Amino acid sequence: MASSVLLPRLALGLTLGSAIAFPTLYQPALEKLYAYVLASSIFRASTFETFWTVIIYAIIESLYIAKFTHNPQLRLAVKKDEDSTKPRPKMRRPTHRIKEGFTYIAPLLLLDLTMIKKFGGVPVQDMALSGNYDPNKVSMRGNFLAPSLHRFTFDSPLQTTRALPPTPPTSRQLVFQLAASIVIYDSVFFFFHLALHKLPLLDKIHSMHHKHGEINPQITNQLDVFERLGLVLLANFSLNIIGSHVLTRTLFVPMFVWLLVDIHSGMTQEWGYDKLLPAGWAAGSKRHSHHHQHGTKYYEPFFNWWDDALEWFAKKSPVKG
Ligand SMILES: *[C@@H]1O[C@H](CO)[C@@H](O)[C@H](O)[C@H]1NC(C)=O
Ligand SMILES: [Zn+2]
């Protein structure tokens, strides 16, 4: 098995390594790509990320579902029970999914259409303009922690565009921002998830995510509205806190969604991200399936360090009673 991941590992290592070491190599391609998306009214729309995320999720989940239904031998639960005749877990019907899609999209659209987008590297005047303010008269803070409402008028009843940075990031910035945002998200979600299990009120919200038979890729998005919103806002926070470029955000979505679906896949796969990373780094589908089955440990979504630290502490000072 080690040899089967050698090639993808090598490819990933070379791509990331060269993107960090030789940004000038990638700059022409990045300039072209960024000029292309900047010219697109779809990319400039305030609702872009919401729909981009839905499309990416639909594609990735479908691929995982196809693999899941056709490969019972990969399924962790089947493997464990050593019974491949076990009935397939029930997949949700398409009509159910429409409602699921709506409850995901609605609150985010509300934010998209009323709040001014404040991304790293964007001149504050451009933000003000996008929000229907006169940039010479208004004093507005460009920090994402200072939210600003759109200035609603008859001519401009909604926030429809987002102000974008004039230049692309370097490939080095792109890689560092992607890596940092994932690591930050992994940490903040660990604590959020811990609270979801330990605090009685939040526990109720989170129970919807654990209400299933055998875990399968669809469980990724089987979430209470509040938990889903929390998840999205924490991902947004992880990107904002390091001032991520809009292009980083755009690439973050497929990476993040892939990781989320992968840990909920209920399968051990050769190409799972846990096999690509150095041994011992990644929680992967194994730990997360264990969490879904027992709900007693493994709260960290993508990596192992916080959970390992928690176990170490628990061993050192066992809670009494
Ligand atoms: C994400 O953060 C940006 C930047 O502050 C903000 O404009 C946007 O509304 C946020 N999106 C969501 C879904 O919270
Ligand atoms: Zn949980």
mmCIF file of C-alpha atoms and ligand atoms in Angstrom:
data_model
loop_
_atom_site.group_PDB
_atom_site.id
_atom_site.type_symbol
_atom_site.label_atom_id
_atom_site.label_comp_id
_atom_site.label_asym_id
_atom_site.label_seq_id
_atom_site.Cartn_x
_atom_site.Cartn_y
_atom_site.Cartn_z
ATOM 1 C CA MET A 1 0.000 0.000 0.000
ATOM 2 C CA ALA A 2 2.872 2.354 0.716
ATOM 3 C CA SER A 3 3.838 2.258 -2.950
ATOM 4 C CA SER A 4 0.358 3.149 -4.193
ATOM 5 C CA VAL A 5 0.425 6.507 -2.442
ATOM 6 C CA LEU A 6 4.028 7.187 -3.348
ATOM 7 C CA LEU A 7 3.141 8.815 -6.660
ATOM 8 C CA PRO A 8 0.366 11.146 -5.434
ATOM 9 C CA ARG A 9 2.527 12.010 -2.431
ATOM 10 C CA LEU A 10 5.418 12.877 -4.688
ATOM 11 C CA ALA A 11 3.188 14.956 -6.968
ATOM 12 C CA LEU A 12 1.694 16.833 -4.023
ATOM 13 C CA GLY A 13 5.084 17.426 -2.426
ATOM 14 C CA LEU A 14 6.606 18.692 -5.672
ATOM 15 C CA THR A 15 3.679 21.003 -6.414
ATOM 16 C CA LEU A 16 3.587 22.537 -2.949
ATOM 17 C CA GLY A 17 7.369 22.647 -2.624
ATOM 18 C CA SER A 18 7.894 24.391 -5.943
ATOM 19 C CA ALA A 19 4.980 26.779 -5.310
ATOM 20 C CA ILE A 20 6.706 27.859 -2.089
ATOM 21 C CA ALA A 21 10.283 27.888 -3.378
ATOM 22 C CA PHE A 22 9.772 29.319 -6.876
ATOM 23 C CA PRO A 23 6.752 31.668 -6.903
ATOM 24 C CA THR A 24 8.018 33.392 -10.073
ATOM 25 C CA LEU A 25 7.385 30.130 -11.954
ATOM 26 C CA TYR A 26 3.701 30.296 -11.147
ATOM 27 C CA GLN A 27 3.185 34.050 -11.381
ATOM 28 C CA PRO A 28 2.315 34.288 -15.107
ATOM 29 C CA ALA A 29 -0.332 31.567 -14.801
ATOM 30 C CA LEU A 30 -1.760 33.166 -11.660
ATOM 31 C CA GLU A 31 -1.904 36.589 -13.342
ATOM 32 C CA LYS A 32 -3.789 35.112 -16.283
ATOM 33 C CA LEU A 33 -6.196 33.147 -14.141
ATOM 34 C CA TYR A 34 -6.877 36.099 -11.888
ATOM 35 C CA ALA A 35 -7.432 38.515 -14.786
ATOM 36 C CA TYR A 36 -9.885 36.011 -16.200
ATOM 37 C CA VAL A 37 -11.955 35.609 -13.006
ATOM 38 C CA LEU A 38 -11.824 39.354 -12.263
ATOM 39 C CA ALA A 39 -13.557 40.002 -15.569
ATOM 40 C CA SER A 40 -16.359 37.590 -14.693
ATOM 41 C CA SER A 41 -19.548 39.065 -13.272
ATOM 42 C CA ILE A 42 -20.247 35.683 -11.661
ATOM 43 C CA PHE A 43 -16.987 35.876 -9.721
ATOM 44 C CA ARG A 44 -17.684 39.475 -8.740
ATOM 45 C CA ALA A 45 -21.134 38.627 -7.383
ATOM 46 C CA SER A 46 -21.586 38.884 -3.622
ATOM 47 C CA THR A 47 -23.264 35.455 -3.716
ATOM 48 C CA PHE A 48 -20.390 33.734 -5.544
ATOM 49 C CA GLU A 49 -18.967 31.779 -2.615
ATOM 50 C CA THR A 50 -22.350 30.502 -1.487
ATOM 51 C CA PHE A 51 -23.155 28.944 -4.860
ATOM 52 C CA TRP A 52 -19.567 27.861 -5.493
ATOM 53 C CA THR A 53 -19.644 25.900 -2.238
ATOM 54 C CA VAL A 54 -22.963 24.234 -3.086
ATOM 55 C CA ILE A 55 -21.760 23.166 -6.542
ATOM 56 C CA ILE A 56 -18.452 21.829 -5.223
ATOM 57 C CA TYR A 57 -20.225 19.979 -2.435
ATOM 58 C CA ALA A 58 -22.716 18.383 -4.845
ATOM 59 C CA ILE A 59 -19.885 17.129 -7.083
ATOM 60 C CA ILE A 60 -17.677 15.776 -4.309
ATOM 61 C CA GLU A 61 -20.493 14.146 -2.377
ATOM 62 C CA SER A 62 -21.792 12.433 -5.542
ATOM 63 C CA LEU A 63 -18.370 10.986 -6.286
ATOM 64 C CA TYR A 64 -18.047 9.657 -2.753
ATOM 65 C CA ILE A 65 -21.589 8.236 -2.745
ATOM 66 C CA ALA A 66 -20.889 6.387 -5.997
ATOM 67 C CA LYS A 67 -17.747 4.886 -4.535
ATOM 68 C CA PHE A 68 -19.477 4.077 -1.274
ATOM 69 C CA THR A 69 -22.413 2.233 -2.814
ATOM 70 C CA HIS A 70 -20.259 0.175 -5.196
ATOM 71 C CA ASN A 71 -17.511 -0.812 -2.783
ATOM 72 C CA PRO A 72 -18.893 -2.470 0.334
ATOM 73 C CA GLN A 73 -15.448 -3.932 0.996
ATOM 74 C CA LEU A 74 -14.137 -0.431 1.715
ATOM 75 C CA ARG A 75 -16.792 0.430 4.243
ATOM 76 C CA LEU A 76 -15.425 0.624 7.755
ATOM 77 C CA ALA A 77 -18.624 -0.585 9.396
ATOM 78 C CA VAL A 78 -18.932 -3.539 7.050
ATOM 79 C CA LYS A 79 -15.313 -4.408 7.582
ATOM 80 C CA LYS A 80 -15.773 -4.283 11.288
ATOM 81 C CA ASP A 81 -18.809 -6.548 11.353
ATOM 82 C CA GLU A 82 -17.245 -8.787 8.726
ATOM 83 C CA ASP A 83 -20.576 -8.992 7.009
ATOM 84 C CA SER A 84 -20.735 -7.543 3.528
ATOM 85 C CA THR A 85 -24.388 -8.532 3.189
ATOM 86 C CA LYS A 86 -25.347 -5.907 5.740
ATOM 87 C CA PRO A 87 -28.052 -3.666 4.256
ATOM 88 C CA ARG A 88 -26.895 -0.434 2.756
ATOM 89 C CA PRO A 89 -27.505 2.636 4.855
ATOM 90 C CA LYS A 90 -30.520 4.581 3.684
ATOM 91 C CA MET A 91 -29.610 7.501 1.467
ATOM 92 C CA ARG A 92 -31.734 10.593 1.675
ATOM 93 C CA ARG A 93 -34.244 11.135 -1.096
ATOM 94 C CA PRO A 94 -33.710 13.961 -3.624
ATOM 95 C CA THR A 95 -36.790 15.858 -2.374
ATOM 96 C CA HIS A 96 -35.232 15.845 1.069
ATOM 97 C CA ARG A 97 -32.054 17.238 -0.383
ATOM 98 C CA ILE A 98 -33.852 20.267 -1.848
ATOM 99 C CA LYS A 99 -34.908 21.282 1.631
ATOM 100 C CA GLU A 100 -31.394 20.622 2.882
ATOM 101 C CA GLY A 101 -29.984 22.836 0.132
ATOM 102 C CA PHE A 102 -32.439 25.580 0.916
ATOM 103 C CA THR A 103 -31.683 25.653 4.633
ATOM 104 C CA TYR A 104 -27.997 25.860 3.757
ATOM 105 C CA ILE A 105 -28.339 28.608 1.181
ATOM 106 C CA ALA A 106 -30.983 30.862 2.749
ATOM 107 C CA PRO A 107 -29.083 32.247 5.774
ATOM 108 C CA LEU A 108 -25.907 32.700 3.742
ATOM 109 C CA LEU A 109 -27.739 34.527 0.955
ATOM 110 C CA LEU A 110 -29.227 36.830 3.546
ATOM 111 C CA LEU A 111 -25.698 37.721 4.696
ATOM 112 C CA ASP A 112 -24.401 37.995 1.135
ATOM 113 C CA LEU A 113 -27.133 40.385 0.064
ATOM 114 C CA THR A 114 -27.049 42.699 3.077
ATOM 115 C CA MET A 115 -23.435 42.882 4.314
ATOM 116 C CA ILE A 116 -20.415 44.455 2.649
ATOM 117 C CA LYS A 117 -17.693 41.890 1.902
ATOM 118 C CA LYS A 118 -14.384 42.752 3.521
ATOM 119 C CA PHE A 119 -11.536 40.709 2.118
ATOM 120 C CA GLY A 120 -7.810 40.998 2.678
ATOM 121 C CA GLY A 121 -5.891 43.279 0.299
ATOM 122 C CA VAL A 122 -8.935 45.256 -0.843
ATOM 123 C CA PRO A 123 -8.801 49.076 -0.670
ATOM 124 C CA VAL A 124 -11.409 50.345 1.815
ATOM 125 C CA GLN A 125 -12.746 52.794 -0.802
ATOM 126 C CA ASP A 126 -13.610 49.854 -3.060
ATOM 127 C CA MET A 127 -15.467 48.159 -0.214
ATOM 128 C CA ALA A 128 -17.422 51.344 0.438
ATOM 129 C CA LEU A 129 -18.291 51.713 -3.246
ATOM 130 C CA SER A 130 -19.494 48.111 -3.461
ATOM 131 C CA GLY A 131 -21.771 48.854 -0.497
ATOM 132 C CA ASN A 132 -23.317 51.900 -2.205
ATOM 133 C CA TYR A 133 -21.455 54.464 -0.054
ATOM 134 C CA ASP A 134 -19.627 57.527 -1.243
ATOM 135 C CA PRO A 135 -16.010 56.545 -0.487
ATOM 136 C CA ASN A 136 -15.035 60.191 0.074
ATOM 137 C CA LYS A 137 -17.691 60.831 2.677
ATOM 138 C CA VAL A 138 -17.959 57.649 4.647
ATOM 139 C CA SER A 139 -15.483 56.467 7.246
ATOM 140 C CA MET A 140 -15.456 52.727 7.086
ATOM 141 C CA ARG A 141 -13.119 50.194 8.590
ATOM 142 C CA GLY A 142 -11.758 47.553 6.249
ATOM 143 C CA ASN A 143 -11.371 45.015 9.016
ATOM 144 C CA PHE A 144 -13.602 41.951 8.763
ATOM 145 C CA LEU A 145 -14.368 42.270 12.479
ATOM 146 C CA ALA A 146 -16.145 45.580 11.806
ATOM 147 C CA PRO A 147 -19.195 44.478 9.831
ATOM 148 C CA SER A 148 -20.957 47.068 7.683
ATOM 149 C CA LEU A 149 -24.426 46.956 6.217
ATOM 150 C CA HIS A 150 -25.105 47.822 2.621
ATOM 151 C CA ARG A 151 -26.566 51.310 2.152
ATOM 152 C CA PHE A 152 -30.017 50.367 0.907
ATOM 153 C CA THR A 153 -31.580 52.704 -1.653
ATOM 154 C CA PHE A 154 -34.109 52.339 -4.445
ATOM 155 C CA ASP A 155 -31.313 52.267 -6.988
ATOM 156 C CA SER A 156 -29.303 49.785 -4.997
ATOM 157 C CA PRO A 157 -31.654 47.678 -2.882
ATOM 158 C CA LEU A 158 -29.172 44.864 -2.226
ATOM 159 C CA GLN A 159 -25.462 44.115 -1.883
ATOM 160 C CA THR A 160 -24.912 42.385 -5.212
ATOM 161 C CA THR A 161 -21.152 42.694 -5.749
ATOM 162 C CA ARG A 162 -18.027 42.148 -3.715
ATOM 163 C CA ALA A 163 -14.918 44.316 -3.913
ATOM 164 C CA LEU A 164 -11.878 42.281 -4.946
ATOM 165 C CA PRO A 165 -8.132 42.816 -4.559
ATOM 166 C CA PRO A 166 -6.551 44.305 -7.703
ATOM 167 C CA THR A 167 -3.669 41.823 -7.894
ATOM 168 C CA PRO A 168 -3.397 38.030 -7.514
ATOM 169 C CA PRO A 169 -1.550 36.373 -4.615
ATOM 170 C CA THR A 170 1.823 34.711 -5.178
ATOM 171 C CA SER A 171 1.871 30.924 -5.243
ATOM 172 C CA ARG A 172 3.789 31.037 -1.982
ATOM 173 C CA GLN A 173 1.081 33.124 -0.319
ATOM 174 C CA LEU A 174 -1.539 30.790 -1.740
ATOM 175 C CA VAL A 175 0.028 27.664 -0.255
ATOM 176 C CA PHE A 176 0.791 29.238 3.118
ATOM 177 C CA GLN A 177 -2.702 30.741 3.405
ATOM 178 C CA LEU A 178 -4.379 27.466 2.486
ATOM 179 C CA ALA A 179 -2.299 25.496 4.972
ATOM 180 C CA ALA A 180 -2.719 28.052 7.757
ATOM 181 C CA SER A 181 -6.463 28.393 7.315
ATOM 182 C CA ILE A 182 -6.972 24.630 7.482
ATOM 183 C CA VAL A 183 -4.827 24.316 10.614
ATOM 184 C CA ILE A 184 -6.623 27.256 12.274
ATOM 185 C CA TYR A 185 -10.038 25.867 11.361
ATOM 186 C CA ASP A 186 -9.047 22.440 12.665
ATOM 187 C CA SER A 187 -8.190 23.969 16.039
ATOM 188 C CA VAL A 188 -11.183 26.245 16.477
ATOM 189 C CA PHE A 189 -13.569 23.546 15.331
ATOM 190 C CA PHE A 190 -12.035 21.103 17.805
ATOM 191 C CA PHE A 191 -13.125 23.367 20.671
ATOM 192 C CA PHE A 192 -16.495 24.106 19.091
ATOM 193 C CA HIS A 193 -17.092 20.372 18.610
ATOM 194 C CA LEU A 194 -16.020 19.618 22.169
ATOM 195 C CA ALA A 195 -18.567 22.187 23.374
ATOM 196 C CA LEU A 196 -21.203 20.620 21.125
ATOM 197 C CA HIS A 197 -20.733 17.369 23.001
ATOM 198 C CA LYS A 198 -20.191 18.648 26.536
ATOM 199 C CA LEU A 199 -22.739 21.445 26.882
ATOM 200 C CA PRO A 200 -26.324 20.225 27.265
ATOM 201 C CA LEU A 201 -27.976 22.838 25.046
ATOM 202 C CA LEU A 202 -25.469 22.523 22.236
ATOM 203 C CA ASP A 203 -25.590 18.772 22.597
ATOM 204 C CA LYS A 204 -29.198 18.876 21.400
ATOM 205 C CA ILE A 205 -28.202 20.792 18.286
ATOM 206 C CA HIS A 206 -25.364 18.419 17.499
ATOM 207 C CA SER A 207 -27.419 15.237 17.988
ATOM 208 C CA MET A 208 -28.847 15.655 14.497
ATOM 209 C CA HIS A 209 -25.361 15.057 13.078
ATOM 210 C CA HIS A 210 -25.037 11.818 15.035
ATOM 211 C CA LYS A 211 -28.506 10.543 14.228
ATOM 212 C CA HIS A 212 -27.749 7.862 11.657
ATOM 213 C CA GLY A 213 -27.083 4.179 11.237
ATOM 214 C CA GLU A 214 -23.879 3.441 9.422
ATOM 215 C CA ILE A 215 -21.907 6.571 8.621
ATOM 216 C CA ASN A 216 -21.870 7.527 4.933
ATOM 217 C CA PRO A 217 -20.830 10.564 2.858
ATOM 218 C CA GLN A 218 -24.269 12.198 3.112
ATOM 219 C CA ILE A 219 -23.824 12.604 6.868
ATOM 220 C CA THR A 220 -21.302 15.381 6.130
ATOM 221 C CA ASN A 221 -24.115 17.856 5.675
ATOM 222 C CA GLN A 222 -26.710 16.302 7.952
ATOM 223 C CA LEU A 223 -26.506 19.233 10.322
ATOM 224 C CA ASP A 224 -28.761 21.453 12.345
ATOM 225 C CA VAL A 225 -29.014 24.931 10.790
ATOM 226 C CA PHE A 226 -27.163 26.485 13.710
ATOM 227 C CA GLU A 227 -24.313 24.023 13.626
ATOM 228 C CA ARG A 228 -23.927 24.461 9.876
ATOM 229 C CA LEU A 229 -23.871 28.209 10.222
ATOM 230 C CA GLY A 230 -21.295 27.879 13.008
ATOM 231 C CA LEU A 231 -19.162 25.685 10.796
ATOM 232 C CA VAL A 232 -19.287 28.139 7.882
ATOM 233 C CA LEU A 233 -18.553 31.139 10.101
ATOM 234 C CA LEU A 234 -15.576 29.374 11.703
ATOM 235 C CA ALA A 235 -14.199 28.509 8.263
ATOM 236 C CA ASN A 236 -14.734 32.132 7.264
ATOM 237 C CA PHE A 237 -13.000 33.285 10.427
ATOM 238 C CA SER A 238 -10.022 30.998 9.759
ATOM 239 C CA LEU A 239 -9.604 32.584 6.342
ATOM 240 C CA ASN A 240 -10.199 36.172 7.506
ATOM 241 C CA ILE A 241 -7.902 36.137 10.518
ATOM 242 C CA ILE A 242 -4.856 35.661 8.270
ATOM 243 C CA GLY A 243 -6.147 38.084 5.632
ATOM 244 C CA SER A 244 -6.557 35.437 2.940
ATOM 245 C CA HIS A 245 -6.700 36.520 -0.672
ATOM 246 C CA VAL A 246 -9.988 35.978 -2.524
ATOM 247 C CA LEU A 247 -8.274 33.415 -4.753
ATOM 248 C CA THR A 248 -7.174 31.516 -1.645
ATOM 249 C CA ARG A 249 -10.801 31.508 -0.501
ATOM 250 C CA THR A 250 -11.906 30.160 -3.865
ATOM 251 C CA LEU A 251 -9.426 27.276 -3.681
ATOM 252 C CA PHE A 252 -10.081 26.722 0.003
ATOM 253 C CA VAL A 253 -13.645 25.619 -0.779
ATOM 254 C CA PRO A 254 -12.838 22.445 -2.789
ATOM 255 C CA MET A 255 -10.045 21.480 -0.403
ATOM 256 C CA PHE A 256 -12.176 22.024 2.688
ATOM 257 C CA VAL A 257 -15.249 20.269 1.263
ATOM 258 C CA TRP A 258 -13.138 17.314 0.127
ATOM 259 C CA LEU A 259 -11.641 16.960 3.612
ATOM 260 C CA LEU A 260 -15.064 17.190 5.246
ATOM 261 C CA VAL A 261 -16.632 14.582 2.973
ATOM 262 C CA ASP A 262 -13.556 12.374 3.265
ATOM 263 C CA ILE A 263 -13.709 12.158 7.061
ATOM 264 C CA HIS A 264 -17.437 11.344 6.835
ATOM 265 C CA SER A 265 -16.998 8.845 4.006
ATOM 266 C CA GLY A 266 -17.093 5.794 6.258
ATOM 267 C CA MET A 267 -14.487 4.176 4.003
ATOM 268 C CA THR A 268 -10.779 3.518 4.190
ATOM 269 C CA GLN A 269 -9.384 4.701 0.906
ATOM 270 C CA GLU A 270 -5.978 4.515 -0.670
ATOM 271 C CA TRP A 271 -6.162 8.166 -1.613
ATOM 272 C CA GLY A 272 -7.732 9.510 1.550
ATOM 273 C CA TYR A 273 -5.921 12.663 2.664
ATOM 274 C CA ASP A 274 -4.712 10.754 5.713
ATOM 275 C CA LYS A 275 -2.655 8.557 3.398
ATOM 276 C CA LEU A 276 -1.134 11.555 1.636
ATOM 277 C CA LEU A 277 0.030 13.259 4.815
ATOM 278 C CA PRO A 278 2.859 11.923 6.986
ATOM 279 C CA ALA A 279 1.760 9.015 9.179
ATOM 280 C CA GLY A 280 0.155 10.060 12.453
ATOM 281 C CA TRP A 281 -0.833 13.575 11.348
ATOM 282 C CA ALA A 282 -4.339 13.027 10.069
ATOM 283 C CA ALA A 283 -7.495 11.936 11.843
ATOM 284 C CA GLY A 284 -8.971 10.656 8.586
ATOM 285 C CA SER A 285 -12.159 8.680 8.153
ATOM 286 C CA LYS A 286 -11.067 6.099 10.721
ATOM 287 C CA ARG A 287 -10.981 8.379 13.730
ATOM 288 C CA HIS A 288 -14.033 10.290 12.611
ATOM 289 C CA SER A 289 -16.055 7.107 12.070
ATOM 290 C CA HIS A 290 -15.060 6.056 15.565
ATOM 291 C CA HIS A 291 -16.299 9.399 16.820
ATOM 292 C CA HIS A 292 -19.617 8.960 15.033
ATOM 293 C CA GLN A 293 -20.063 5.449 16.346
ATOM 294 C CA HIS A 294 -19.210 6.141 19.983
ATOM 295 C CA GLY A 295 -19.182 9.924 20.416
ATOM 296 C CA THR A 296 -16.718 9.634 23.272
ATOM 297 C CA LYS A 297 -13.499 10.930 21.717
ATOM 298 C CA TYR A 298 -11.836 12.240 18.539
ATOM 299 C CA TYR A 299 -13.413 15.687 18.322
ATOM 300 C CA GLU A 300 -10.801 17.132 15.994
ATOM 301 C CA PRO A 301 -11.875 17.078 12.349
ATOM 302 C CA PHE A 302 -8.662 16.871 10.322
ATOM 303 C CA PHE A 303 -5.575 16.370 12.455
ATOM 304 C CA ASN A 304 -4.580 14.542 15.642
ATOM 305 C CA TRP A 305 -2.647 16.867 17.917
ATOM 306 C CA TRP A 306 -5.503 18.325 19.975
ATOM 307 C CA ASP A 307 -7.165 14.953 20.493
ATOM 308 C CA ASP A 308 -3.838 13.369 21.388
ATOM 309 C CA ALA A 309 -3.202 16.173 23.879
ATOM 310 C CA LEU A 310 -6.667 15.683 25.348
ATOM 311 C CA GLU A 311 -6.035 11.955 25.802
ATOM 312 C CA TRP A 312 -2.672 12.638 27.348
ATOM 313 C CA PHE A 313 -4.214 15.044 29.850
ATOM 314 C CA ALA A 314 -7.027 12.640 30.651
ATOM 315 C CA LYS A 315 -4.490 9.948 31.398
ATOM 316 C CA LYS A 316 -2.380 12.218 33.577
ATOM 317 C CA SER A 317 -5.241 13.559 35.628
ATOM 318 C CA PRO A 318 -8.236 11.267 35.375
ATOM 319 C CA VAL A 319 -11.506 13.026 36.156
ATOM 320 C CA LYS A 320 -12.978 11.601 39.334
ATOM 321 C CA GLY A 321 -16.594 10.706 39.806
HETATM 322 C C1 LIG B 1 -17.089 35.929 5.437
HETATM 323 O O1 LIG B 1 -16.245 36.988 5.734
HETATM 324 C C2 LIG B 1 -16.359 38.086 4.864
HETATM 325 C C3 LIG B 1 -15.281 39.060 5.181
HETATM 326 O O2 LIG B 1 -15.515 39.733 6.377
HETATM 327 C C4 LIG B 1 -17.757 38.666 4.978
HETATM 328 O O3 LIG B 1 -17.871 39.780 4.163
HETATM 329 C C5 LIG B 1 -18.737 37.593 4.598
HETATM 330 O O4 LIG B 1 -20.055 38.046 4.749
HETATM 331 C C6 LIG B 1 -18.537 36.352 5.433
HETATM 332 N N1 LIG B 1 -19.352 35.293 4.924
HETATM 333 C C7 LIG B 1 -20.104 34.570 5.722
HETATM 334 C C8 LIG B 1 -20.904 33.517 5.097
HETATM 335 O O5 LIG B 1 -20.147 34.787 6.914
HETATM 336 ZN ZN ZN B 2 -19.723 14.882 17.189
#
